Short mmCIF file of C-alpha atoms in Angstrom, two decimals:
data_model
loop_
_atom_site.label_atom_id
_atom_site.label_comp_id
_atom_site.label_asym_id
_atom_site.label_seq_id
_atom_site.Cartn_x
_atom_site.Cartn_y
_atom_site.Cartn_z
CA UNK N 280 -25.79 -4.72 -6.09
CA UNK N 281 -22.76 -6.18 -7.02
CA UNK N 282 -19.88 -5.28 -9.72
CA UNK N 283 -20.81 -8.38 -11.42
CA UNK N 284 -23.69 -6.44 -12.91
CA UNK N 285 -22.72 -2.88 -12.49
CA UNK N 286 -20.81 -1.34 -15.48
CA UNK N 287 -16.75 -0.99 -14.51
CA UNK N 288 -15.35 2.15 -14.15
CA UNK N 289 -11.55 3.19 -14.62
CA UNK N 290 -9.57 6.35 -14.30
CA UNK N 291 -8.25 7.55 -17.52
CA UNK N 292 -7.10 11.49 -16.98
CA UNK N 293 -5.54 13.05 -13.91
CA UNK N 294 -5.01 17.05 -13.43
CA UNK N 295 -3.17 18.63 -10.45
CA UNK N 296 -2.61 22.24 -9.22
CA UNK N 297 -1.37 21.99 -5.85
CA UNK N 298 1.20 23.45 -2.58
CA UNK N 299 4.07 21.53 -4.63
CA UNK N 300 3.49 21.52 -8.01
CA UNK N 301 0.88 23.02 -10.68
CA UNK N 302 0.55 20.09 -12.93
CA UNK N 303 0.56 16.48 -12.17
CA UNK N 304 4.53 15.64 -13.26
CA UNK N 305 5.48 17.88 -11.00
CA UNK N 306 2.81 17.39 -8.27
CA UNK N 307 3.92 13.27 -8.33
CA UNK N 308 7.90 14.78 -8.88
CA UNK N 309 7.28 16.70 -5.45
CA UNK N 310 5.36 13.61 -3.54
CA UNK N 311 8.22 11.35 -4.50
CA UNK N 312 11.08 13.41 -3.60
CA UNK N 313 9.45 14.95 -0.37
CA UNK N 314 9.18 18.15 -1.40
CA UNK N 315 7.79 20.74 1.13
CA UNK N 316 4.84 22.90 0.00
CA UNK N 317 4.45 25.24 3.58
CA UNK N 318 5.84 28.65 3.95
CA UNK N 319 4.88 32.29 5.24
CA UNK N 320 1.42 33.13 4.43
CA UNK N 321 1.42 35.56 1.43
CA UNK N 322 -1.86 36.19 -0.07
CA UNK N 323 -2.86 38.44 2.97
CA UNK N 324 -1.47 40.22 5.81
CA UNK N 325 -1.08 37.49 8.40
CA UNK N 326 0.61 39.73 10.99
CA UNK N 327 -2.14 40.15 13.43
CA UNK N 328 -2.76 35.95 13.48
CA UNK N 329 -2.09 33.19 15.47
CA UNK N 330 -0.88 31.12 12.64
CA UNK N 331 1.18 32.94 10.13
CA UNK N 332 1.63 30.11 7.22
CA UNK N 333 0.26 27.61 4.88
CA UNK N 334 0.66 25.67 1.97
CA UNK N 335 0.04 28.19 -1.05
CA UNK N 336 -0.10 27.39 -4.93
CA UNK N 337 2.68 29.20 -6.00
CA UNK N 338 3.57 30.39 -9.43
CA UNK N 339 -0.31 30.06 -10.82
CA UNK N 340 -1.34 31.95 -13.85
CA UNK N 341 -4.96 31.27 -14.76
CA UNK N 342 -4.84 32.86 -18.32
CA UNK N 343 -2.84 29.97 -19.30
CA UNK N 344 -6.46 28.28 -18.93
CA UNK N 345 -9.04 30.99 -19.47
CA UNK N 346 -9.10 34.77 -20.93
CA UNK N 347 -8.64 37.36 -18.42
CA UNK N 348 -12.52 38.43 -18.39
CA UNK N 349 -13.48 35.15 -17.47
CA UNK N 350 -10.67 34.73 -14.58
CA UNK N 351 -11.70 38.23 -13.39
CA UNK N 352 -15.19 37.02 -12.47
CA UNK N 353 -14.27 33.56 -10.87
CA UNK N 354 -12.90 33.06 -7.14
CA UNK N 355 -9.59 31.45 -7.02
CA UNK N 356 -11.16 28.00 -6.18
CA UNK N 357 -13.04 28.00 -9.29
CA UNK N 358 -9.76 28.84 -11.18
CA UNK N 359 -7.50 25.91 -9.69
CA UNK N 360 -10.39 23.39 -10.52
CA UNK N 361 -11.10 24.28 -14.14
CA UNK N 362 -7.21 24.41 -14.68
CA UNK N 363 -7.11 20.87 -13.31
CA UNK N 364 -10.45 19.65 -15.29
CA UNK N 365 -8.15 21.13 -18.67
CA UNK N 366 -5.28 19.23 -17.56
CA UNK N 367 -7.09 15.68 -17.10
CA UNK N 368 -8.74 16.14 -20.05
CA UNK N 369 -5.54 16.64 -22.22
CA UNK N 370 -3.74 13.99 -20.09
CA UNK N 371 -6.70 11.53 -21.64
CA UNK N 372 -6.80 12.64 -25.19
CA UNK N 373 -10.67 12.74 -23.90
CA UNK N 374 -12.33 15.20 -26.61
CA UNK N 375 -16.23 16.52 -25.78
CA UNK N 376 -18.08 17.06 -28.47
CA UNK N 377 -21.51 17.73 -29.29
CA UNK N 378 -21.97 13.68 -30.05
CA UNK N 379 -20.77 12.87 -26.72
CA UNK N 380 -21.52 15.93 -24.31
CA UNK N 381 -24.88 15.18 -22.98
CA UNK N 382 -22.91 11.76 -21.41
CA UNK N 383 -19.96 13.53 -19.98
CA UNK N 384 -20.41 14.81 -16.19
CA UNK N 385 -18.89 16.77 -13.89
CA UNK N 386 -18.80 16.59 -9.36
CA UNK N 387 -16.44 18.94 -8.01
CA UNK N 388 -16.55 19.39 -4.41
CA UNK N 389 -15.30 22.16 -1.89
CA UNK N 390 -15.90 23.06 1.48
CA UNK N 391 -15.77 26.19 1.82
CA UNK N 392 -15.82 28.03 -1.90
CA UNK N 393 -15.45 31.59 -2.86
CA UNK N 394 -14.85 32.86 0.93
CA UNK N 395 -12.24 35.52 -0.31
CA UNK N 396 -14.91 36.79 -2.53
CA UNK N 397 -17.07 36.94 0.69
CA UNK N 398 -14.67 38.77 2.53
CA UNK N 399 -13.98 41.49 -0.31
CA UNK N 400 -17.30 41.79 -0.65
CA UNK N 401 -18.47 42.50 2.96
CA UNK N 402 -15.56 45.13 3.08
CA UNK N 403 -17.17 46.73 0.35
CA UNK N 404 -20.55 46.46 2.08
CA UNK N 405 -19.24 48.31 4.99
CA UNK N 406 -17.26 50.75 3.88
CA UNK N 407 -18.78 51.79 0.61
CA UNK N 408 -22.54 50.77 1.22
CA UNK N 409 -24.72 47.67 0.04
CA UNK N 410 -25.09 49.43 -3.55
CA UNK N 411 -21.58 49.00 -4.49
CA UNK N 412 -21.30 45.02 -4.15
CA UNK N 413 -20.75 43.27 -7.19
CA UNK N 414 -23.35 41.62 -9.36
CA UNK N 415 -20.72 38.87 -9.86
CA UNK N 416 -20.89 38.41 -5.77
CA UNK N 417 -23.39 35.37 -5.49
CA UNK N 418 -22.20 33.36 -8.84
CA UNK N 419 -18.57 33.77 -7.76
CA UNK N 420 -18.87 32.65 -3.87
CA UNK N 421 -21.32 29.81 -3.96
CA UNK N 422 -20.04 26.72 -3.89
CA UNK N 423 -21.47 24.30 -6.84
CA UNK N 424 -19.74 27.37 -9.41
CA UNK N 425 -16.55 25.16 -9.44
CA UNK N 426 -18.61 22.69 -11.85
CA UNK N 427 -20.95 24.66 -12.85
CA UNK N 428 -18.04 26.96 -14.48
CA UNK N 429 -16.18 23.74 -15.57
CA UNK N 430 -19.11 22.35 -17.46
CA UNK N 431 -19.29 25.94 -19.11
CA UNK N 432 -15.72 26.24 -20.15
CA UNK N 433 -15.10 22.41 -21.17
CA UNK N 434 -19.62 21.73 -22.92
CA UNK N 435 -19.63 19.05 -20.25
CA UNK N 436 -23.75 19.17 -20.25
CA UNK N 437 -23.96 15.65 -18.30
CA UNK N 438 -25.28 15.08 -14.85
CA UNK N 439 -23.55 18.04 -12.81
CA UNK N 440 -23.25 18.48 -9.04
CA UNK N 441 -21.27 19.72 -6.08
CA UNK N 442 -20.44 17.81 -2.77
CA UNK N 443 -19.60 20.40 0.48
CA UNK N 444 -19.21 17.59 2.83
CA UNK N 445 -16.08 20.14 4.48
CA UNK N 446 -12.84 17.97 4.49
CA UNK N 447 -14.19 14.73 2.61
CA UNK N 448 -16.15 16.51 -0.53
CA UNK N 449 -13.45 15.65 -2.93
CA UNK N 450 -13.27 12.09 -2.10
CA UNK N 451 -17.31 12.09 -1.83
CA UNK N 452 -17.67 13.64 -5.50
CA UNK N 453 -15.14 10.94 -6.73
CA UNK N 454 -17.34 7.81 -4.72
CA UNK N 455 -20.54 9.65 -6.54
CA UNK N 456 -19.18 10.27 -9.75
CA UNK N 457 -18.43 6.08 -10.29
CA UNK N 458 -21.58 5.66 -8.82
CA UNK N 459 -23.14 7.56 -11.42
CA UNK N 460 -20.98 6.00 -14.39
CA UNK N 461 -21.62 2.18 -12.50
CA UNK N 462 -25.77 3.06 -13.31
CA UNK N 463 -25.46 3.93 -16.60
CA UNK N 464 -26.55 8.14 -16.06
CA UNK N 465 -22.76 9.14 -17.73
CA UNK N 466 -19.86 7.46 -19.76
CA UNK N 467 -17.38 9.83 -18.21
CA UNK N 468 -17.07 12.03 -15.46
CA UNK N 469 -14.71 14.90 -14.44
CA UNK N 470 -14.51 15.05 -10.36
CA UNK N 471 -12.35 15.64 -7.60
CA UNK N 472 -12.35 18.47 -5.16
CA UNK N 473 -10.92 21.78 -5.29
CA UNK N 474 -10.27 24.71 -2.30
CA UNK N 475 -8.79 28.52 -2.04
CA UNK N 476 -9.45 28.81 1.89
CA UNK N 477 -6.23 30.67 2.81
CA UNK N 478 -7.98 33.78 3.25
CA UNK N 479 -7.72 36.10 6.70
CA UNK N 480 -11.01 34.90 7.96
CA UNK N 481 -10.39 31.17 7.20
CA UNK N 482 -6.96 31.31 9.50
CA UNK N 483 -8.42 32.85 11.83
CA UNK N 484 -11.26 30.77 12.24
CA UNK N 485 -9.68 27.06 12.05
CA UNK N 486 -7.27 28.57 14.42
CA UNK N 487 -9.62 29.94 16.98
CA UNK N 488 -10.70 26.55 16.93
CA UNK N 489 -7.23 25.25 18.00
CA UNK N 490 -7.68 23.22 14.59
CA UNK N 491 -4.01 24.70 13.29
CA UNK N 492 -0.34 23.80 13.57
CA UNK N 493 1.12 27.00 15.42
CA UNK N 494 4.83 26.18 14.38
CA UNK N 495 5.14 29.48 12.98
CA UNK N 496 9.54 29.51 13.80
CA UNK N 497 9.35 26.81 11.72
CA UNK N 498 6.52 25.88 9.45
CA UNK N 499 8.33 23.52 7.22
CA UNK N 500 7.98 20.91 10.33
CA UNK N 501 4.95 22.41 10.81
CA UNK N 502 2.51 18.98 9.23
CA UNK N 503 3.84 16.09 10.95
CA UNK N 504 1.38 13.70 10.47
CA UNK N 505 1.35 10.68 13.30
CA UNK N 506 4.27 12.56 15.34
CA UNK N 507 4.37 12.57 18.92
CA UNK N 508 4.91 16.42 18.71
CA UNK N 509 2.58 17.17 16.15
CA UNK N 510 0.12 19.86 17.25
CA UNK N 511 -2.39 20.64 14.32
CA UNK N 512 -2.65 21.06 10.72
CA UNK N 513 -1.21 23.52 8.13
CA UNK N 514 -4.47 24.80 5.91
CA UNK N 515 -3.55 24.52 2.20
CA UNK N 516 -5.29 25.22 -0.96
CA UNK N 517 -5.35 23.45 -4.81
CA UNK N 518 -7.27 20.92 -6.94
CA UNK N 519 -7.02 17.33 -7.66
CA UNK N 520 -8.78 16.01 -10.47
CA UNK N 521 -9.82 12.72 -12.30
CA UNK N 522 -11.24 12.04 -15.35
CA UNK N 523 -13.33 8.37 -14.70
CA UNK N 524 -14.82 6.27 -17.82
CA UNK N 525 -16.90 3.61 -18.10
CA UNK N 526 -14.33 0.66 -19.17
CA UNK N 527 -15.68 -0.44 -22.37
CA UNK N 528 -15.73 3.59 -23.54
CA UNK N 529 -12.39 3.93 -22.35
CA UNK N 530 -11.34 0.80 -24.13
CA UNK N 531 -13.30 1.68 -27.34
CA UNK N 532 -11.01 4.90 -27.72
CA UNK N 533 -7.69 2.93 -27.01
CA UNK N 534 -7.78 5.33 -23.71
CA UNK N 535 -4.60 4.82 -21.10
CA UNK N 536 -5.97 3.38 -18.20
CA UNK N 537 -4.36 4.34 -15.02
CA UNK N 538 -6.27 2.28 -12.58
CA UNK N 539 -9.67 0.81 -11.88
CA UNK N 540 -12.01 2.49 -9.32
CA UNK N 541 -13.80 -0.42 -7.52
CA UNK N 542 -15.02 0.98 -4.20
CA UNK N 543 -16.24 3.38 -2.13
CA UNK N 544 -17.64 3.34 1.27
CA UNK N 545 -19.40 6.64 3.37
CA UNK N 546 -20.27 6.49 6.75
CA UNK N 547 -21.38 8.97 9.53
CA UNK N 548 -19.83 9.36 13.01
CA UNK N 549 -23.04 11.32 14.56
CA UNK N 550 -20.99 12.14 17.43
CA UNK N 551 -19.25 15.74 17.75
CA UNK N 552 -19.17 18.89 15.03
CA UNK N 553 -15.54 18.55 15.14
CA UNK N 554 -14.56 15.43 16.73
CA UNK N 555 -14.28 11.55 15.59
CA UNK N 556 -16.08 8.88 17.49
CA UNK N 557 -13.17 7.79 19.89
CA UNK N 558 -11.25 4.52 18.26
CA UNK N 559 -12.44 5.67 14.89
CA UNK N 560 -14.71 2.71 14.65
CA UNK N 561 -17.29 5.26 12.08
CA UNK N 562 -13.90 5.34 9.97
CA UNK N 563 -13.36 1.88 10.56
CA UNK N 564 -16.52 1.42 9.28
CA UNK N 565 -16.33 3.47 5.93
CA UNK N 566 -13.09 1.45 5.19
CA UNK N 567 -15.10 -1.97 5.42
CA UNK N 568 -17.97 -0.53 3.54
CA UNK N 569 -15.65 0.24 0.77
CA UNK N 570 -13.84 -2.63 0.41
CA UNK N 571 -17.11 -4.65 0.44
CA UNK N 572 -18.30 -2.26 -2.51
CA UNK N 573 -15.55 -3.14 -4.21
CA UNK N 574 -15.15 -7.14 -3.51
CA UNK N 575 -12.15 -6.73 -1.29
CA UNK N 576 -10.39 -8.44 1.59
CA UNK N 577 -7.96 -7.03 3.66
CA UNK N 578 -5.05 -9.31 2.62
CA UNK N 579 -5.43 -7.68 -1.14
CA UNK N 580 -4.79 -3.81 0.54
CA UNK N 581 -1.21 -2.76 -0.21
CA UNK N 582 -1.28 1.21 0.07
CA UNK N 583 -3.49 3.39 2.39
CA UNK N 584 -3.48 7.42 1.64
CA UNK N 585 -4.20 8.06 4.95
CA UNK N 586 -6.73 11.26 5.76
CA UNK N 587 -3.05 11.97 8.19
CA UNK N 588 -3.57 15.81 9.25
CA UNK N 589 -1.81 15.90 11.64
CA UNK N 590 -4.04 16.84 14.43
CA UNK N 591 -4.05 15.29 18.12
CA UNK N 592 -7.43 13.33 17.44
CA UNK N 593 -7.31 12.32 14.41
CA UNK N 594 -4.00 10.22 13.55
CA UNK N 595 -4.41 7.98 16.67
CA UNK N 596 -8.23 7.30 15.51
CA UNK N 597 -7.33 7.15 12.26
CA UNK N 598 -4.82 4.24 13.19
CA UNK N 599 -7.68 2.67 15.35
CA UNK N 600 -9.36 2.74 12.56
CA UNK N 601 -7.16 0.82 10.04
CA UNK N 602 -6.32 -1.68 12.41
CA UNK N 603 -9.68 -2.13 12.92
CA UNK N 604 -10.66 -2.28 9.31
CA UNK N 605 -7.82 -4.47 8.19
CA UNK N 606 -7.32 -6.62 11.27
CA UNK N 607 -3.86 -8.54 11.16
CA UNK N 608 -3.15 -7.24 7.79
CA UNK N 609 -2.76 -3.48 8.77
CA UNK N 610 0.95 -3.60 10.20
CA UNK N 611 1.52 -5.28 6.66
CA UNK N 612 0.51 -2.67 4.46
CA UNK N 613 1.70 0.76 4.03
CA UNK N 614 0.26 3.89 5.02
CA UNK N 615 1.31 7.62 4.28
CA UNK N 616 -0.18 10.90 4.60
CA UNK N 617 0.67 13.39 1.90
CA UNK N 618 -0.77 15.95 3.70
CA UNK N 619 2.43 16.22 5.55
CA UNK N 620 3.86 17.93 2.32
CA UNK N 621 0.97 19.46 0.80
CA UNK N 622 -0.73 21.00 3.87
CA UNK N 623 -4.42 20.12 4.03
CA UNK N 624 -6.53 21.29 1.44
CA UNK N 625 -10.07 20.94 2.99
CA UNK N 626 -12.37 19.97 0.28
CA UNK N 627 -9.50 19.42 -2.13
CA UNK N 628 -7.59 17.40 -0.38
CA UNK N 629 -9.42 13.89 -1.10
CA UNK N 630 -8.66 14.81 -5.01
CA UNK N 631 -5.22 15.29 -4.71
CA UNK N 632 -5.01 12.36 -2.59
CA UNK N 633 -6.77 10.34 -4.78
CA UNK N 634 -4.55 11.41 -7.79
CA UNK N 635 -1.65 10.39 -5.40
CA UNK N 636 -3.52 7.37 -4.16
CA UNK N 637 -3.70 6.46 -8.45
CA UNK N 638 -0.14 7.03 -9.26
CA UNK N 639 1.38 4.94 -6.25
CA UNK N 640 -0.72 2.01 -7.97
CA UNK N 641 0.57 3.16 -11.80
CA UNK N 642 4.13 3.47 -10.31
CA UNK N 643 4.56 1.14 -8.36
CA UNK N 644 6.13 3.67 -5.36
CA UNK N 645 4.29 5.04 -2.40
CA UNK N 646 5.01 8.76 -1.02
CA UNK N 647 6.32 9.26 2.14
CA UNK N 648 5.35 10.74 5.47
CA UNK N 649 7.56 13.59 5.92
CA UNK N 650 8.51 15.03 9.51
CA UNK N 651 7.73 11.94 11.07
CA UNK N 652 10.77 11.91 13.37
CA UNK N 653 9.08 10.10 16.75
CA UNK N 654 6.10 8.74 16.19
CA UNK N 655 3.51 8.30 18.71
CA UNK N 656 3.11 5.48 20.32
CA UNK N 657 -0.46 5.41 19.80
CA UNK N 658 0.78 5.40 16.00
CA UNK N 659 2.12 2.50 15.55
CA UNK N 660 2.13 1.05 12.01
CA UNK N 661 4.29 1.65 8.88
CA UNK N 662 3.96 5.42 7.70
CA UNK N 663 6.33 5.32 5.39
CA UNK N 664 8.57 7.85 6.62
CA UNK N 665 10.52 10.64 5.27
CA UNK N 666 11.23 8.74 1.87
CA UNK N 667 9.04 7.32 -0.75
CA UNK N 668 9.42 3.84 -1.04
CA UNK N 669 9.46 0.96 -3.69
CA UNK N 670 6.26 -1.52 -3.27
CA UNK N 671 4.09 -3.52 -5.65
CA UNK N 672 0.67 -1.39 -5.08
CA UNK N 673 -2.29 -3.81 -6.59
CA UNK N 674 -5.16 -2.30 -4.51
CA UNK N 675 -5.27 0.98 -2.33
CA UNK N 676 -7.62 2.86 -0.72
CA UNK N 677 -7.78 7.07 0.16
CA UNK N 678 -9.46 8.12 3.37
CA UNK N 679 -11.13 11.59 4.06
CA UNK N 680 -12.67 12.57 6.81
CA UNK N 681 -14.66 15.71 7.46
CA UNK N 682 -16.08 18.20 10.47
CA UNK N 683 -19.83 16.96 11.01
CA UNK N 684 -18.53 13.09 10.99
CA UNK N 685 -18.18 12.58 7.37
CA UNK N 686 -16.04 9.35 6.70
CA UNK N 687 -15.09 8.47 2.57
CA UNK N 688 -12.77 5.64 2.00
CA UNK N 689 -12.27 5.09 -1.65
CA UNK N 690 -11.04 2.02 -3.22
CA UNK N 691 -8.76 1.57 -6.34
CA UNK N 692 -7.15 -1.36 -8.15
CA UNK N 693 -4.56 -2.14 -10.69
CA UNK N 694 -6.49 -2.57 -14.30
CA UNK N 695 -6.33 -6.10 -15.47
CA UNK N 696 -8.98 -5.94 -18.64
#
């Protein structure tokens, strides 16, 4: 099916709590200027680890979004996504009411969710007995609670779901949610992806998988996306989200369109729990799928948001993978990873890349790589690096990738009505 007879979908809210910036001003501010959101580790007690720092929301107050019952009894994942959902929503002027709620849906993914509430609650388990675990345990740890508490607090009673596809369920609950609009099942949908993973066991996990950076004398170098010296990446936590519409809805309302969503591609490497396929050619793959979807050729890309975590496998693939997706036109076009300032945020990371991904095409200016000092030679197109950069941005796309071979490309285009 075509978009020639599927119903167009454009982006008309975006919301932001993030490493460098708790709404979206100063989340796009911090991309632009090359702001650095990694530090010391401060939510826990990071003596005893390996890695000792990450890329924290700083400065967040829930109660400026919910009472303090209701913040009490939600994980800190749940929190950073409903605050987001309230942002997009005012950032549209996009009311739900009961007239329109049974058409407005919400896909928030994670890939973890409520860990630290897993954590407390095993403590208490152990050294109190099984009686004195919370009620509020299960409802605050599993993961589809992030919509499932955002439909609650905002009436959204639309089609409601939750992608854990690890390190690409933000970007797949964006892809789904136009799907869903494109068919006709909603006229708007909130989604994006949202993560609170910098918890004890989370470090120590991802590092005992030699997954993590281990700069710790100086973790502000630490993510150094498609640098010869990089050596991991720096786990972060936050929430992107976007408010999509069906065009003529948005257009009805006199809505402020920020972009049009036109594409989305999903593939499956089927290779290694951890690992890409070696050249990236699954990625490659996803990227061709989704610019397919969305009627594209290569010579219309201007802007990649590159997946970029910094890791040994993944930047060279992901390079293999652009060059094979785009052919001659990839040393062209620019590519950036903002991941070098934000840390990654696991499941949240494709929706504050996509919001990033949205706002190079509204502004015109694409964020920068930061730390990229040498790159690698295996790295070898135009990162943007160290400072964001002036550049017509017509059509970009935002790759995630994710443990267990998940590869998302999304596609989005400047609106022309």
């Amino acid at each position: 099916m075509t978009n020639s007879v599927n119903k167009r979908v454009v982006v008309t809210g975006l919301g932001a709590v993030t490493p460098i910036g708790n709404t979206l001003s100063e989340y796009w501010d911090g991309l632009m200027a090359g702001r650095n959101g990694i530090g010391p580790i401060t939510l826990f007690d990071a003596a005893r680890h390996d890695c000792r720092f990450a890329a924290e929301v700083k400065n967040f107050d829930p109660h400026q979004y919910m009472d303090r019952k209701e913040a009490k009894r939600m994980d800190r994942f749940c929190q950073f996504a409903i605050a987001a959902t309230k942002q997009a929503l005012e950032d549209a002027n996009f009311k739900i009411t009961d007239l329109n709620a049974e058409q407005v849906g919400v896909l928030i993914g994670t890939g973890i969710g409520g860990l630290k509430v897993l954590e407390d609650q095993q403590e208490v388990n152990l050294t109190k007995g099984p009686d004195r675990c919370s009620p509020f345990m299960i409802p605050m740890m599993i993961a589809n609670m992030a919509a499932g508490l955002t439909a609650i607090h905002i009436g959204a009673k639309g089609p409601n779901s939750c992608s854990v596809t690890a390190c690409a369920a933000g970007s797949n609950a964006i892809g789904d949610a136009f799907q869903w609009i494109r068919r006709g099942y909603a006229q708007a949908m909130i989604c994006g992806g949202t993560e609170a993973a910098v918890t004890t066991l989370a470090v120590a996990g991802f590092a005992a998988c030699k997954a993590l950076s281990l700069r710790n004398d100086d973790p502000t170098h630490a993510s150094r996306p498609f640098d010869k010296d990089r050596d991991g990446f720096v786990l972060g936590e936050g929430a992107g989200i976007l408010l999509l519409e069906e065009m003529e809805h948005a257009l009805a309302r006199g809505a402020k369109i920020y972009a049009e969503i036109v594409g989305y591609g999903v593939t499956c490497d089927a290779y290694h729990i951890t690992s890409q396929t070696p050249g990236g050619k699954d990625a490659a793959r996803a990227m061709q799928f989704c610019m397919k979807d969305g009627e594209l050729t290569p010579d219309q890309v201007d802007y990649v948001n590159a997946h970029g975590t910094s890791t040994p496998v993944n930047d060279p693939n992901e390079t293999m993978a652009i060059k094979t997706a785009l052919g001659d036109r990839a040393r062209q076009i620019l590519v950036s990873s903002t991941k070098s300032m934000t840390g990654h945020l696991l499941g949240g990371s494709g929706g504050i890349e996509a919001v990033a991904t949205v706002m190079a095409i509204q502004h015109d200016r694409v964020p920068p790589t930061i730390n990229l000092v040498e790159p690698d030679p295996e790295c070898d197109l135009d990162y943007v690096a160290n400072e964001s950069r002036d550049h017509i941005v017509n059509v970009a796309l935002s790759n995630s990738f994710g443990f267990g071979g998940h590869n998302v490309t999304l596609a989005f285009k400047k609106f022309v009505p």
